[in-house]
Coordinates of C-alpha atoms in Angstrom, one line a residue:
X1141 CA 216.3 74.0 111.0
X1142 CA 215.9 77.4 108.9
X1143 CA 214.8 77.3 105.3
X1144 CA 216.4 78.5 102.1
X1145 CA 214.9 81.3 100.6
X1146 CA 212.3 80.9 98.1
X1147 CA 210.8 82.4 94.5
X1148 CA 207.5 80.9 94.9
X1149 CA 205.8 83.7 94.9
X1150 CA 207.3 85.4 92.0
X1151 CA 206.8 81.7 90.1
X1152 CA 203.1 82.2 91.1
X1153 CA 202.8 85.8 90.1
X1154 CA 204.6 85.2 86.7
X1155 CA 202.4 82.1 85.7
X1156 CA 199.0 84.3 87.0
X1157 CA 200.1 87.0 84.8
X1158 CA 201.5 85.3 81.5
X1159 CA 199.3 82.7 81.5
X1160 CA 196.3 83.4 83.6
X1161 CA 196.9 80.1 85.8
X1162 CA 195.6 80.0 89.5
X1163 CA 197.8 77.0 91.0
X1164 CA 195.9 73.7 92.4
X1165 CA 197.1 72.6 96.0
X1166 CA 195.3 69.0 95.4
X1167 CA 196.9 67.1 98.4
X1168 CA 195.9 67.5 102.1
X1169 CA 199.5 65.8 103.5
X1170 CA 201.4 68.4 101.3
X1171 CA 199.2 71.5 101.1
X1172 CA 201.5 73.6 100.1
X1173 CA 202.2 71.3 96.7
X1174 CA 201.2 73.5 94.0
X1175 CA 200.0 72.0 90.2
X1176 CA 200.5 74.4 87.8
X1177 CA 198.1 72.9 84.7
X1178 CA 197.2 74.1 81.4
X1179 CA 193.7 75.2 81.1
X1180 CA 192.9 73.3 77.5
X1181 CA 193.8 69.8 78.1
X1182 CA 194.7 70.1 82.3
X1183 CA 198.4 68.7 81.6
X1184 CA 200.9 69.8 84.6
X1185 CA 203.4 72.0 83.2
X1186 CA 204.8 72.7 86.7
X1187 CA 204.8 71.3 90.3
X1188 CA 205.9 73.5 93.1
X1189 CA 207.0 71.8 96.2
X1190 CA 208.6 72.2 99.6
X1191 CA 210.9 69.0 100.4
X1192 CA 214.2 68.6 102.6
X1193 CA 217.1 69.9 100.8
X1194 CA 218.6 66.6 101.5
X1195 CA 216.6 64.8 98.7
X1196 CA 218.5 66.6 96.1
X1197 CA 221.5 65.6 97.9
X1198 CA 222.1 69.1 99.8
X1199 CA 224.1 68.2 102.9
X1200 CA 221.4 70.5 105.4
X1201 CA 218.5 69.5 107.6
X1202 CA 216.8 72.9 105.7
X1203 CA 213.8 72.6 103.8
X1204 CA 213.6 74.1 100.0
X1205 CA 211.0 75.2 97.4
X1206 CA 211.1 73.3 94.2
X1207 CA 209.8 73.7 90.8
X1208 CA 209.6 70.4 88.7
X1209 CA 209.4 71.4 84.7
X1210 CA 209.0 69.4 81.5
X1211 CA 212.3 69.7 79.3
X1212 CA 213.1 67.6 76.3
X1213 CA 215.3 64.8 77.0
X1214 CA 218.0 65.9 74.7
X1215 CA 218.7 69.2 76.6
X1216 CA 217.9 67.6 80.3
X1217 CA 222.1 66.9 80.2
X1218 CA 223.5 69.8 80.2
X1219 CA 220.9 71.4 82.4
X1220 CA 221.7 69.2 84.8
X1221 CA 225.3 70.5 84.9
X1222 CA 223.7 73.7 86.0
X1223 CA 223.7 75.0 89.6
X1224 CA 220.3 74.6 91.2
X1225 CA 219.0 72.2 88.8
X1226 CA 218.6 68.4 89.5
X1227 CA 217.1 65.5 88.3
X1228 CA 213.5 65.8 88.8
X1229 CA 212.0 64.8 92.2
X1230 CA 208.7 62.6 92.2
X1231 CA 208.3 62.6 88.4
X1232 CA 210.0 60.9 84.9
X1233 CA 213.2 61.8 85.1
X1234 CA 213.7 61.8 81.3
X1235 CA 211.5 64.5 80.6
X1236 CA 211.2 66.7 83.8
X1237 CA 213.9 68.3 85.8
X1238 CA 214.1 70.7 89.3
X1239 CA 214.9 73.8 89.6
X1240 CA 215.9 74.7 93.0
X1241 CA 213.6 78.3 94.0
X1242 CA 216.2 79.8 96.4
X1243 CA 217.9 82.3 93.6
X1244 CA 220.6 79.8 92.6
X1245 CA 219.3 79.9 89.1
X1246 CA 218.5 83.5 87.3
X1247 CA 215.3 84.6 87.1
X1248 CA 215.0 84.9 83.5
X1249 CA 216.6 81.0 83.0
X1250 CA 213.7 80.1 85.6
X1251 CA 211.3 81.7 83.4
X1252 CA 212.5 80.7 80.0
X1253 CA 211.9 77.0 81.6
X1254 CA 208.8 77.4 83.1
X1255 CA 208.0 79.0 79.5
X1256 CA 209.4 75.8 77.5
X1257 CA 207.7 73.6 80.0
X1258 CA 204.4 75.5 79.1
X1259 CA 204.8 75.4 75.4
X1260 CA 205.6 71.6 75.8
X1261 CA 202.3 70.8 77.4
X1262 CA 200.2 73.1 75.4
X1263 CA 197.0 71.1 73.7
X1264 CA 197.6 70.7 70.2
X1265 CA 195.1 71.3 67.3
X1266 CA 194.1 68.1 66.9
X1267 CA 193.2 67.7 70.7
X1268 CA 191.8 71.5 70.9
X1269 CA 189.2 70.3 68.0
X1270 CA 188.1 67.1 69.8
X1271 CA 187.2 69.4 72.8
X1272 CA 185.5 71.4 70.7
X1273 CA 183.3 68.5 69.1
X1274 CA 182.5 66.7 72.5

């Protein structure tokens, strides 16, 4: 069984970089499950895992890095129609997608969705002043 390749890394350097986020591997049976969270009200913007390509439907015995993102519902549609993107694995399907990490989809549209998925999660005013009172 060989595995596809993989932008985990890069995933990990960009969200380090642009966001200063050090990723959470909170599961012993999947240690290599990492939980991208926001630092103001610990929402998951991202989830990067290793699964079977078969559980996206991929006819291989390999094993593939994904990255599950938060999308709005009305654009998760015509993402889907995308190469390397599928409905999301282990989470809502309405509002989370994945994006296959093997180069399939471009850099830049991987980071334009990690970014969307980022802003989507970010703690708003209203919750950012509670914090601040408790």
């Amino acid at each position: 069984m060989t595995d596809f390749p993989t932008y985990r890394s890069q995933v990990l350097d960009y969200v380090q970089d642009n966001y200063g986020t050090v990723p959470e591997y909170p599961w012993e049976r999947t240690p290599d499950a990492a939980v991208l969270r926001q630092k103001g009200n610990a929402k998951w913007y991202g989830l990067i895992m290793r699964i079977p390509a078969q559980k996206l439907g991929i006819p291989t015995d390999a094993m593939t890095d994904i990255l599950n993102v938060k999308c709005s519902p009305l654009e998760i549609g015509s993402l889907l129609q995308k190469p390397g993107i599928f409905p999301a694995y282990h989470m809502n399907k309405t509002h989370w997608i994945s994006i296959l990490l093997d180069g399939t989809v471009p850099e830049a549209e991987l980071f334009f969705l990690l970014d969307q998925s980022f802003a989507r999660t970010k703690p708003t005013p209203k919750s950012q002043k509670k914090e601040e009172h408790a």
